[in-house]
Coordinates of C-alpha atoms in Angstrom, one line a residue:
Chain A
X1 CA -38.8 -0.5 -13.8
X2 CA -37.8 2.4 -16.1
X3 CA -34.9 1.6 -18.4
X4 CA -35.1 -2.1 -17.6
X5 CA -32.3 -3.8 -19.6
X6 CA -31.2 -7.3 -20.4
X7 CA -27.8 -7.7 -18.9
X8 CA -25.5 -10.7 -18.5
X9 CA -22.6 -11.1 -16.1
X10 CA -20.1 -13.7 -17.3
X11 CA -18.0 -15.1 -14.5
X12 CA -19.7 -15.6 -11.1
X13 CA -16.7 -15.6 -8.8
X14 CA -16.4 -13.4 -5.8
X15 CA -16.4 -10.2 -7.9
X16 CA -18.8 -11.3 -10.6
X17 CA -21.4 -12.7 -8.2
X18 CA -21.5 -9.4 -6.3
X19 CA -21.8 -7.4 -9.6
X20 CA -24.6 -9.7 -10.8
X21 CA -26.6 -9.3 -7.6
X22 CA -26.4 -5.5 -7.8
X23 CA -27.5 -5.5 -11.4
X24 CA -30.4 -7.7 -10.4
X25 CA -31.2 -5.4 -7.5
X26 CA -31.6 -2.5 -9.9
X27 CA -34.5 -4.4 -11.6
X28 CA -32.8 -5.5 -14.8
X29 CA -33.3 -8.9 -16.4
X30 CA -30.0 -10.4 -15.3
X31 CA -28.4 -13.5 -16.5
X32 CA -25.5 -15.1 -14.6
X33 CA -23.2 -17.3 -16.6
X34 CA -20.3 -19.4 -15.4
X35 CA -18.7 -22.7 -16.3
X36 CA -19.5 -23.8 -12.7
X37 CA -23.2 -24.8 -12.8
X38 CA -23.5 -24.5 -9.0
X39 CA -22.7 -20.8 -9.2
X40 CA -25.3 -20.3 -11.9
X41 CA -27.9 -22.2 -9.9
X42 CA -27.1 -20.2 -6.8
X43 CA -27.6 -17.0 -8.7
X44 CA -30.9 -18.3 -10.1
X45 CA -32.2 -19.0 -6.6
X46 CA -31.7 -15.3 -5.9
X47 CA -33.8 -14.3 -8.9
X48 CA -31.4 -14.5 -11.8
X49 CA -32.8 -15.2 -15.2
X50 CA -32.3 -18.6 -17.0
X51 CA -30.8 -19.0 -20.4
X52 CA -27.7 -20.0 -22.3
X53 CA -25.5 -17.7 -24.4
X54 CA -26.8 -19.0 -27.8
X55 CA -30.4 -18.3 -26.7
X56 CA -30.0 -14.9 -25.0
X57 CA -27.1 -13.1 -26.7
X58 CA -29.2 -11.4 -29.4
X59 CA -31.5 -9.8 -26.8
X60 CA -28.7 -8.4 -24.5
X61 CA -28.1 -4.7 -24.0
X62 CA -24.9 -5.1 -22.0
X63 CA -22.5 -7.9 -20.8
X64 CA -20.0 -7.6 -17.9
X65 CA -17.1 -10.0 -18.4
X66 CA -15.6 -10.7 -14.9
X67 CA -13.2 -13.5 -15.5
X68 CA -9.6 -14.0 -14.4
X69 CA -7.4 -13.1 -17.3
X70 CA -6.9 -12.3 -21.0
X71 CA -7.2 -15.9 -22.2
X72 CA -10.5 -16.4 -20.5
X73 CA -11.8 -13.0 -21.7
X74 CA -10.8 -13.9 -25.3
X75 CA -12.6 -17.2 -25.0
X76 CA -15.8 -15.6 -23.5
X77 CA -15.9 -13.0 -26.3
X78 CA -14.7 -14.9 -29.3
X79 CA -14.4 -18.6 -28.5
X80 CA -16.5 -21.5 -29.6
X81 CA -19.6 -20.1 -27.8
X82 CA -18.2 -16.6 -27.9
X83 CA -20.9 -14.0 -27.2
X84 CA -19.8 -11.0 -29.4
X85 CA -20.7 -12.5 -32.8
X86 CA -24.2 -13.3 -31.4
X87 CA -24.9 -9.9 -30.0
X88 CA -26.9 -7.1 -31.7
X89 CA -25.2 -3.9 -33.0
X90 CA -25.2 -1.2 -30.4
X91 CA -24.9 -3.5 -27.4
X92 CA -21.8 -3.3 -25.3
X93 CA -19.3 -5.6 -23.6
X94 CA -17.8 -4.3 -20.4
X95 CA -14.5 -6.1 -19.8
X96 CA -13.5 -6.0 -16.1
X97 CA -10.6 -8.5 -16.1
X98 CA -7.1 -7.3 -15.6
X99 CA -5.5 -7.5 -19.1
X100 CA -2.7 -5.8 -20.9
X101 CA -3.6 -2.5 -22.6
X102 CA -2.6 -3.9 -26.0
X103 CA -5.0 -6.9 -25.4
X104 CA -7.8 -4.4 -24.7
X105 CA -7.1 -2.6 -28.0
X106 CA -7.0 -5.9 -30.0
X107 CA -10.2 -7.2 -28.5
X108 CA -12.0 -3.8 -29.0
X109 CA -10.9 -3.9 -32.7
X110 CA -12.3 -7.4 -33.0
X111 CA -15.7 -6.2 -31.8
X112 CA -16.0 -3.5 -34.4
X113 CA -17.2 -5.6 -37.4
X114 CA -20.2 -6.7 -35.2
X115 CA -21.1 -3.2 -34.2
X116 CA -20.7 -4.2 -30.6
X117 CA -19.1 -1.6 -28.3
X118 CA -16.2 -2.4 -26.1
X119 CA -15.6 -0.7 -22.7
X120 CA -12.2 -1.4 -21.2
X121 CA -13.2 -1.4 -17.6
X122 CA -11.0 -2.9 -15.0
X123 CA -12.3 -2.6 -11.4
X124 CA -10.8 -1.8 -8.0
X125 CA -12.2 -2.4 -4.6
X126 CA -12.3 -6.2 -4.0
X127 CA -15.1 -8.6 -3.3
X128 CA -16.6 -6.5 -0.4
X129 CA -17.1 -3.5 -2.6
X130 CA -18.4 -5.6 -5.5
X131 CA -21.0 -6.9 -3.1
X132 CA -21.9 -3.4 -2.1
X133 CA -22.1 -2.1 -5.7
X134 CA -19.5 0.4 -4.8
X135 CA -16.5 -0.6 -7.0
X136 CA -14.2 1.9 -8.7
X137 CA -14.1 1.4 -12.5
X138 CA -11.2 2.6 -14.6
X139 CA -12.9 2.9 -17.9
X140 CA -11.9 3.8 -21.4
X141 CA -13.9 3.6 -24.6
X142 CA -16.0 5.5 -27.1
X143 CA -18.8 7.8 -25.9
X144 CA -21.2 5.3 -27.5
X145 CA -19.6 2.5 -25.4
X146 CA -20.0 4.6 -22.2
X147 CA -23.6 5.4 -23.1
X148 CA -24.5 1.7 -23.7
X149 CA -22.9 0.7 -20.5
X150 CA -24.5 3.4 -18.3
X151 CA -27.0 1.2 -16.4
X152 CA -24.6 -1.6 -15.8
X153 CA -21.9 0.8 -14.5
X154 CA -24.5 2.5 -12.3
X155 CA -25.5 -0.8 -10.7
X156 CA -22.0 -2.0 -10.0
X157 CA -19.9 1.0 -9.1
X158 CA -19.7 4.1 -6.9
X159 CA -17.0 5.8 -9.0
X160 CA -16.3 5.6 -12.7
X161 CA -13.1 7.2 -13.8
X162 CA -13.6 8.1 -17.5
X163 CA -10.1 7.8 -18.9
X164 CA -10.7 8.7 -22.5
X165 CA -12.0 7.1 -25.7
X166 CA -9.2 4.7 -26.4
X167 CA -9.6 1.2 -25.0
X168 CA -6.4 0.2 -23.2
X169 CA -6.1 3.3 -21.0
X170 CA -8.4 1.7 -18.4
X171 CA -6.2 -1.4 -18.3
X172 CA -3.1 0.8 -18.2
X173 CA -4.4 2.6 -15.1
X174 CA -5.3 -0.7 -13.5
X175 CA -1.8 -1.9 -14.1
X176 CA -0.4 1.3 -12.6
X177 CA -2.6 0.8 -9.5
X178 CA -1.7 -2.9 -9.2
X179 CA 2.0 -2.0 -9.4
X180 CA 1.6 0.4 -6.5
X181 CA -0.7 -1.8 -4.4
X182 CA 1.6 -4.8 -4.8
X183 CA 4.8 -2.9 -4.0
X184 CA 3.1 -1.2 -1.0
X185 CA 1.9 -4.6 0.4
X186 CA 5.4 -6.1 0.0
X187 CA 7.0 -3.0 1.5
X188 CA 4.6 -3.2 4.5
X189 CA 5.7 -6.8 5.2
X190 CA 9.4 -5.9 4.7
X191 CA 9.1 -2.9 7.1
X192 CA 7.0 -4.7 9.7
X193 CA 9.4 -7.7 10.0
X194 CA 12.5 -5.3 9.8
X195 CA 11.0 -3.5 12.8
X196 CA 10.6 -6.8 14.7
X197 CA 14.4 -7.3 14.5
X198 CA 14.8 -4.0 16.3
X199 CA 12.2 -4.5 19.0
X200 CA 9.2 -2.9 17.3
X201 CA 6.3 -5.2 17.7
X202 CA 3.6 -5.7 15.0
X203 CA 1.1 -4.1 17.4
X204 CA 3.2 -1.0 17.8
X205 CA 3.9 -0.8 14.1
X206 CA 0.1 -1.0 13.4
X207 CA -0.6 1.7 16.0
X208 CA 2.1 4.2 15.0
X209 CA 2.8 4.0 11.2
X210 CA -0.7 4.8 10.0
X211 CA -0.3 8.2 11.6
X212 CA 3.1 8.8 9.9
X213 CA 4.5 9.6 6.5
X214 CA 5.2 5.9 5.9
X215 CA 1.6 4.9 5.6
X216 CA -0.3 3.5 2.6
X217 CA -3.8 2.3 1.8
X218 CA -2.6 -1.3 1.5
X219 CA -0.6 -1.0 4.8
X220 CA -3.7 0.1 6.7
X221 CA -5.9 -2.5 5.0
X222 CA -3.6 -5.5 5.5
X223 CA -1.6 -5.0 8.7
X224 CA -4.5 -6.1 10.9
X225 CA -4.3 -9.6 9.3
X226 CA -0.7 -9.9 10.5
X227 CA -1.4 -8.5 14.0
X228 CA -4.2 -11.0 14.4
X229 CA -2.3 -13.9 12.7
X230 CA -5.4 -14.4 10.4
X231 CA -4.5 -15.4 6.9
X232 CA -8.0 -16.4 5.7
X233 CA -7.8 -15.3 2.1
X234 CA -9.6 -12.1 1.4
X235 CA -7.2 -11.5 -1.5
X236 CA -4.7 -14.4 -2.2
X237 CA -0.9 -14.3 -2.6
X238 CA -1.3 -15.8 -6.1
X239 CA -3.1 -12.7 -7.4
X240 CA 0.2 -10.9 -7.3
X241 CA 2.5 -13.0 -9.5
X242 CA -0.3 -12.7 -12.0
X243 CA -0.9 -9.0 -11.8
X244 CA 2.7 -7.9 -11.3
X245 CA 3.6 -10.3 -14.1
X246 CA 1.2 -8.4 -16.4
X247 CA 2.8 -5.1 -15.2
X248 CA 6.3 -6.4 -16.0
X249 CA 5.3 -7.8 -19.4
X250 CA 3.9 -4.4 -20.3
X251 CA 7.0 -2.8 -19.0
X252 CA 9.2 -5.1 -21.0
X253 CA 7.4 -4.4 -24.2
X254 CA 7.9 -0.7 -23.6
X255 CA 11.6 -1.1 -22.6
X256 CA 10.7 0.3 -19.2
X257 CA 13.0 -0.6 -16.3
X258 CA 10.9 -1.3 -13.1
X259 CA 13.3 -2.5 -10.5
X260 CA 11.1 -2.0 -7.5
X261 CA 8.2 -3.9 -9.0
X262 CA 10.6 -6.7 -10.0
X263 CA 11.9 -7.0 -6.4
X264 CA 8.4 -7.1 -5.0
X265 CA 7.4 -9.8 -7.5
X266 CA 10.3 -12.0 -6.4
X267 CA 9.0 -11.9 -2.9
X268 CA 5.5 -13.0 -3.9
X269 CA 7.0 -15.8 -6.0
X270 CA 8.9 -17.0 -2.9
X271 CA 5.6 -17.0 -0.9
X272 CA 3.9 -19.0 -3.7
X273 CA 6.9 -21.4 -3.8
X274 CA 6.6 -21.9 -0.1
X275 CA 3.1 -23.2 -0.7
X276 CA 1.2 -20.1 0.5
X277 CA -0.4 -19.2 -2.9
X278 CA -3.9 -19.6 -1.6
X279 CA -3.4 -17.8 1.7
X280 CA -4.2 -14.1 2.3
X281 CA -1.7 -11.9 0.7
X282 CA -0.6 -10.5 4.0
X283 CA 1.1 -13.9 4.5
X284 CA 4.0 -12.5 2.5
X285 CA 5.3 -11.5 5.9
X286 CA 6.0 -15.2 6.5
X287 CA 8.7 -15.1 3.8
X288 CA 10.5 -12.4 5.6
X289 CA 9.9 -14.0 9.0
X290 CA 11.3 -17.3 7.9
X291 CA 14.3 -15.6 6.3
X292 CA 15.0 -13.7 9.5
X293 CA 14.1 -16.3 12.1
X294 CA 11.2 -14.3 13.5
X295 CA 7.9 -15.4 15.0
X296 CA 4.8 -13.6 13.8
X297 CA 1.7 -13.4 15.9
X298 CA -0.7 -16.4 15.9
X299 CA -0.2 -19.9 14.6
X300 CA 2.1 -19.6 11.5
Chain B
X1 CA 5.4 31.9 32.9
X2 CA 4.7 28.9 35.0
X3 CA 7.2 26.1 34.5
X4 CA 9.6 28.3 32.7
X5 CA 12.6 26.2 31.8
X6 CA 16.1 26.8 30.4
X7 CA 16.2 24.9 27.1
X8 CA 18.8 24.7 24.3
X9 CA 18.3 23.6 20.7
X10 CA 21.5 22.5 19.1
X11 CA 21.3 22.6 15.3
X12 CA 19.4 25.5 13.7
X13 CA 18.7 24.0 10.3
X14 CA 15.2 23.9 8.9
X15 CA 13.9 21.5 11.6
X16 CA 15.9 22.9 14.5
X17 CA 15.0 26.5 13.8
X18 CA 11.3 25.7 13.8
X19 CA 11.6 23.7 17.1
X20 CA 13.6 26.6 18.7
X21 CA 11.0 29.2 17.8
X22 CA 8.2 27.1 19.2
X23 CA 10.1 26.5 22.5
X24 CA 10.7 30.3 22.7
X25 CA 7.1 30.9 21.9
X26 CA 6.1 28.9 25.0
X27 CA 8.0 31.4 27.2
X28 CA 11.1 29.3 28.0
X29 CA 14.6 30.8 28.2
X30 CA 15.7 29.4 24.8
X31 CA 19.3 29.1 23.5
X32 CA 19.9 28.4 19.8
X33 CA 23.3 26.9 19.1
X34 CA 24.8 26.2 15.7
X35 CA 28.2 26.1 14.0
X36 CA 26.8 28.7 11.6
X37 CA 27.0 32.1 13.5
X38 CA 24.4 33.6 11.1
X39 CA 21.8 31.0 12.2
X40 CA 22.5 31.8 15.8
X41 CA 22.3 35.6 15.2
X42 CA 19.0 35.2 13.3
X43 CA 17.5 33.3 16.3
X44 CA 18.7 36.0 18.7
X45 CA 16.9 38.7 16.7
X46 CA 13.7 36.7 17.3
X47 CA 14.3 36.8 21.0
X48 CA 16.7 33.8 21.5
X49 CA 19.0 33.9 24.6
X50 CA 22.7 34.5 24.3
X51 CA 25.4 32.2 25.6
X52 CA 27.9 29.5 24.7
X53 CA 27.7 25.9 25.8
X54 CA 30.5 26.1 28.4
X55 CA 28.6 29.0 30.1
X56 CA 25.0 27.8 29.9
X57 CA 25.2 24.0 30.1
X58 CA 25.0 23.7 33.9
X59 CA 21.8 25.7 34.0
X60 CA 19.9 23.8 31.3
X61 CA 16.8 21.7 32.0
X62 CA 16.6 20.2 28.5
X63 CA 18.5 20.1 25.3
X64 CA 17.1 19.2 21.8
X65 CA 19.8 17.8 19.5
X66 CA 18.6 18.4 15.9
X67 CA 21.7 17.7 13.8
X68 CA 22.1 15.5 10.7
X69 CA 23.5 12.2 11.8
X70 CA 25.1 10.0 14.4
X71 CA 28.6 11.5 14.0
X72 CA 27.3 15.0 14.6
X73 CA 25.2 13.8 17.5
X74 CA 28.1 12.2 19.2
X75 CA 30.2 15.3 18.7
X76 CA 27.5 17.6 20.2
X77 CA 27.0 15.3 23.2
X78 CA 30.6 14.1 24.0
X79 CA 33.0 16.0 21.7
X80 CA 35.5 18.6 22.7
X81 CA 32.8 21.1 23.8
X82 CA 30.4 18.2 24.4
X83 CA 27.4 19.3 26.4
X84 CA 26.5 16.2 28.5
X85 CA 29.6 16.3 30.9
X86 CA 28.7 19.9 31.7
X87 CA 25.0 19.3 32.4
X88 CA 23.5 18.8 35.9
X89 CA 22.1 15.5 37.0
X90 CA 18.4 15.2 36.2
X91 CA 18.5 17.2 33.0
X92 CA 17.7 15.6 29.7
X93 CA 19.1 15.4 26.1
X94 CA 16.4 14.8 23.5
X95 CA 18.1 13.4 20.4
X96 CA 16.0 14.0 17.3
X97 CA 18.6 13.0 14.6
X98 CA 18.0 9.8 12.7
X99 CA 20.6 7.3 14.1
X100 CA 20.8 3.6 14.3
X101 CA 19.1 2.0 17.4
X102 CA 22.4 0.6 18.6
X103 CA 23.9 4.2 18.4
X104 CA 21.0 5.4 20.6
X105 CA 21.6 2.7 23.2
X106 CA 25.4 3.4 23.3
X107 CA 24.9 7.2 23.6
X108 CA 22.3 6.7 26.4
X109 CA 24.7 4.5 28.3
X110 CA 27.4 7.2 28.0
X111 CA 25.0 9.7 29.6
X112 CA 24.4 7.6 32.7
X113 CA 27.6 8.4 34.6
X114 CA 26.6 12.1 34.5
X115 CA 23.0 11.4 35.7
X116 CA 21.8 13.0 32.5
X117 CA 18.7 11.4 31.0
X118 CA 18.6 10.4 27.3
X119 CA 15.4 10.5 25.3
X120 CA 15.7 8.7 21.9
X121 CA 13.3 11.0 20.0
X122 CA 13.4 11.0 16.1
X123 CA 10.8 13.2 14.6
X124 CA 8.5 13.0 11.6
X125 CA 6.7 15.7 9.7
X126 CA 9.3 17.9 8.0
X127 CA 10.2 21.6 8.2
X128 CA 6.6 22.8 7.8
X129 CA 5.4 20.9 10.9
X130 CA 8.5 21.8 12.8
X131 CA 7.6 25.4 12.2
X132 CA 4.1 24.8 13.4
X133 CA 5.2 22.9 16.5
X134 CA 3.2 19.9 15.3
X135 CA 5.8 17.3 14.7
X136 CA 5.3 13.6 15.5
X137 CA 8.0 12.3 17.9
X138 CA 8.8 8.6 18.1
X139 CA 10.2 8.5 21.6
X140 CA 11.8 5.9 23.9
X141 CA 13.5 6.4 27.2
X142 CA 13.0 6.0 31.0
X143 CA 10.0 7.6 32.7
X144 CA 12.4 10.1 34.2
X145 CA 13.6 11.0 30.7
X146 CA 10.1 11.5 29.5
X147 CA 9.2 13.7 32.6
X148 CA 12.3 15.8 32.2
X149 CA 11.5 16.4 28.5
X150 CA 7.8 17.1 29.0
X151 CA 7.9 20.9 28.3
X152 CA 10.3 20.6 25.4
X153 CA 8.1 17.9 23.8
X154 CA 4.9 19.9 24.4
X155 CA 6.4 22.9 22.6
X156 CA 7.6 21.1 19.5
X157 CA 5.1 18.3 18.8
X158 CA 1.5 17.5 18.3
X159 CA 1.9 13.7 18.9
X160 CA 4.4 11.9 21.0
X161 CA 4.4 8.1 20.5
X162 CA 5.8 6.6 23.7
X163 CA 7.5 3.5 22.5
X164 CA 8.8 2.1 25.8
X165 CA 11.7 2.7 28.2
X166 CA 14.6 1.4 26.1
X167 CA 16.4 4.0 24.1
X168 CA 16.7 2.7 20.5
X169 CA 13.1 1.8 19.9
X170 CA 12.3 5.3 18.8
X171 CA 15.1 5.2 16.3
X172 CA 14.0 1.8 15.2
X173 CA 10.5 3.1 14.5
X174 CA 11.9 6.0 12.6
X175 CA 14.0 3.6 10.5
X176 CA 10.8 1.6 9.8
X177 CA 9.0 4.8 8.8
X178 CA 11.8 5.9 6.5
X179 CA 12.0 2.5 4.8
X180 CA 8.3 2.8 4.0
X181 CA 8.4 6.5 3.0
X182 CA 11.5 6.0 0.7
X183 CA 10.0 2.9 -1.0
X184 CA 6.7 4.6 -1.4
X185 CA 8.3 7.7 -3.0
X186 CA 10.3 5.6 -5.4
X187 CA 7.3 3.4 -6.2
X188 CA 5.3 6.5 -7.0
X189 CA 7.9 7.7 -9.5
X190 CA 8.2 4.2 -11.0
X191 CA 4.4 3.9 -11.4
X192 CA 3.8 7.4 -12.7
X193 CA 6.4 7.0 -15.5
X194 CA 5.3 3.4 -16.2
X195 CA 1.8 4.8 -16.8
X196 CA 3.2 7.5 -19.1
X197 CA 4.5 4.7 -21.4
X198 CA 0.9 3.5 -21.7
X199 CA -0.8 6.8 -22.3
X200 CA -1.7 7.6 -18.6
X201 CA -0.7 11.3 -18.1
X202 CA 0.8 12.5 -14.8
X203 CA -2.3 14.6 -14.4
X204 CA -4.6 11.6 -14.8
X205 CA -2.4 9.6 -12.4
X206 CA -2.6 12.4 -9.8
X207 CA -6.4 12.5 -10.2
X208 CA -7.2 8.8 -10.1
X209 CA -4.7 7.0 -7.9
X210 CA -5.3 8.9 -4.7
X211 CA -8.8 7.5 -4.7
X212 CA -7.6 3.9 -5.3
X213 CA -5.9 1.1 -3.4
X214 CA -2.5 2.1 -4.8
X215 CA -2.3 5.3 -2.9
X216 CA 0.2 6.3 -0.1
X217 CA 0.9 9.4 2.0
X218 CA 4.1 10.0 0.2
X219 CA 2.4 9.6 -3.2
X220 CA -0.2 12.2 -2.4
X221 CA 2.4 14.6 -0.9
X222 CA 4.9 14.4 -3.7
X223 CA 3.0 13.8 -7.0
X224 CA 2.0 17.5 -7.3
X225 CA 5.7 18.4 -7.6
X226 CA 5.9 16.2 -10.7
X227 CA 2.7 17.4 -12.2
X228 CA 3.8 21.0 -11.8
X229 CA 7.4 20.3 -12.8
X230 CA 8.5 22.0 -9.6
X231 CA 11.7 20.5 -8.1
X232 CA 12.4 23.2 -5.5
X233 CA 13.7 21.1 -2.7
X234 CA 11.3 20.7 0.2
X235 CA 13.0 17.4 1.0
X236 CA 16.1 16.7 -1.1
X237 CA 17.1 13.5 -3.0
X238 CA 20.3 13.2 -0.8
X239 CA 18.2 12.6 2.3
X240 CA 17.4 9.1 1.0
X241 CA 20.8 7.5 0.3
X242 CA 21.5 8.6 3.9
X243 CA 18.3 7.3 5.5
X244 CA 17.9 4.1 3.5
X245 CA 21.6 3.6 4.0
X246 CA 21.0 3.6 7.8
X247 CA 18.1 1.2 7.3
X248 CA 20.2 -1.2 5.3
X249 CA 23.1 -1.0 7.7
X250 CA 20.7 -2.0 10.6
X251 CA 19.3 -4.7 8.4
X252 CA 22.7 -6.1 7.6
X253 CA 23.7 -6.2 11.2
X254 CA 20.5 -8.2 11.9
X255 CA 21.0 -10.5 8.9
X256 CA 17.7 -9.2 7.6
X257 CA 17.1 -9.4 3.8
X258 CA 15.4 -6.2 2.5
X259 CA 15.4 -6.5 -1.3
X260 CA 12.7 -3.8 -1.9
X261 CA 14.5 -1.2 0.2
X262 CA 17.7 -2.1 -1.6
X263 CA 16.1 -1.6 -5.0
X264 CA 14.7 1.8 -4.0
X265 CA 18.1 2.9 -2.6
X266 CA 19.8 2.1 -6.0
X267 CA 17.3 4.5 -7.7
X268 CA 18.1 7.3 -5.3
X269 CA 21.8 6.7 -5.8
X270 CA 21.3 7.0 -9.6
X271 CA 19.5 10.4 -9.1
X272 CA 22.3 11.6 -6.9
X273 CA 24.9 10.4 -9.5
X274 CA 23.0 12.3 -12.2
X275 CA 23.7 15.5 -10.2
X276 CA 20.2 15.9 -8.7
X277 CA 21.2 15.3 -5.0
X278 CA 20.0 18.8 -3.9
X279 CA 16.8 18.8 -5.9
X280 CA 13.4 17.9 -4.4
X281 CA 13.1 14.2 -3.9
X282 CA 10.2 13.9 -6.4
X283 CA 13.0 14.5 -9.0
X284 CA 13.6 10.7 -8.8
X285 CA 11.0 10.6 -11.6
X286 CA 13.7 12.0 -13.9
X287 CA 15.8 8.9 -13.5
X288 CA 13.0 6.8 -14.8
X289 CA 12.1 9.3 -17.5
X290 CA 15.6 9.5 -18.8
X291 CA 15.8 5.6 -18.8
X292 CA 12.6 5.4 -20.8
X293 CA 12.9 8.4 -23.0
X294 CA 9.9 10.2 -21.5
X295 CA 9.3 13.9 -21.1
X296 CA 8.0 15.0 -17.7
X297 CA 5.9 18.1 -17.2
X298 CA 7.8 21.4 -17.0
X299 CA 11.4 22.2 -17.7
X300 CA 13.4 19.2 -16.7

């Protein structure tokens, strides 16, 4: 394979596993790393390379960090077995976790003494598109960071939005996207259940609104879950208190008033408080249904 | 012309004038009626028929009521020169104004003694699609009401959603759509200005978000106005306190809690209070920009 690289994917959850498989599929020497040994073993049965961070770090060209949040990212990069101090100058870390823009800037600065490039690279598209290698990446970093990450990005994504050379702008765009996606999801459940109080069934809502000015990407993606009464988690309720919490923390630090985001967050918190944190996020409709005495389709 | 009918359009604003022209264009004897004599004269220069309600009502097959609100609709149908008591049995009134579902049910019941059919028929699509004859109609009424309105609907619309035989369901669906459209518009301005605080320019927002999960129909339609700094009113701020007010009145009467809609309404009220009621509704971004000390594109 031309341009065969040594690449590690740290974090083999639903997103990271898909990314790792696609990197492997492009012929790169691919290490899958996770605190869960079962996930690592599963990736090795698919052809993943074997090795721990201390052994492999110096030979890596690129590392994708696909963990949950800023604390895990910091630990992976600079913790006790942190990978950055062990990497060679000129290699790159591609950080896909949703973190605050300021966190991205701080982590990027901490990479500089090691000569390791930092690409601020949150992703959009979910587990299905991670498995397809067709994620969207909202990326910001130096031209050198983009160059060093080229093969990894090509393997994992369909679209890379190059948002400038300052780490943090990728994370900012991701926060903007999550603000909108979370509000649109909550608005869909508010509108669907409001319609039910006036005789508009979920089926009629799902048939008509996607053809009208009130539609959104999230509405069209999630409304079938409600119509079918299927709350198998594709994306869980508990993602939203985390992501909208990040948005509102950033907003607070900028003295930015975000009342609609705040209202949406409260609804997701109510869903989590009702014990539905691990259900599909379309289950937010149940908060409205319970408040209004409505019966949603299926067994709820 | 086969099936040539006598049709009146009451209310020759930006929506009604477009509807009237398309009815005329289908070869029907078309009367345009408005309290503004200039609008009536303008329609007559395009070929509109001449006559006042008292003279023409008994010969009409169908009437489109394209006024602003429930009070105007009630006045047109049953006021001093109300049209319904003067119409023949079997004719139809097609009510396009955004009204509460309960209002539609009451008005339909008041038509029954006269044998006049009532079609609850709010429209979606704006002045451009009214001019094209390509509106979407959210219609509810008896099969007889649909039959009697057939030619009028064919002339004005591209899509008719038949939402059942109970007047009110069309208005309910319109309220659902307006809830979503208003929230999505407000969320777009919140997200765009939030992004600006983190270095995401309006141009970058407009380039990236339409390809991501955070997009909506309203976002894609309105964001160019902000990027271009052009607040020429295509749809004005003051539409939203009216339409979201209708939504929240319906919600209150159903004891339905709609916190996201309520938060969006407050932002539109602030825009109106800042003196921007007659500007394009994308000017809601200026409320956020003023609160956060941001400079939007163009002269604001």
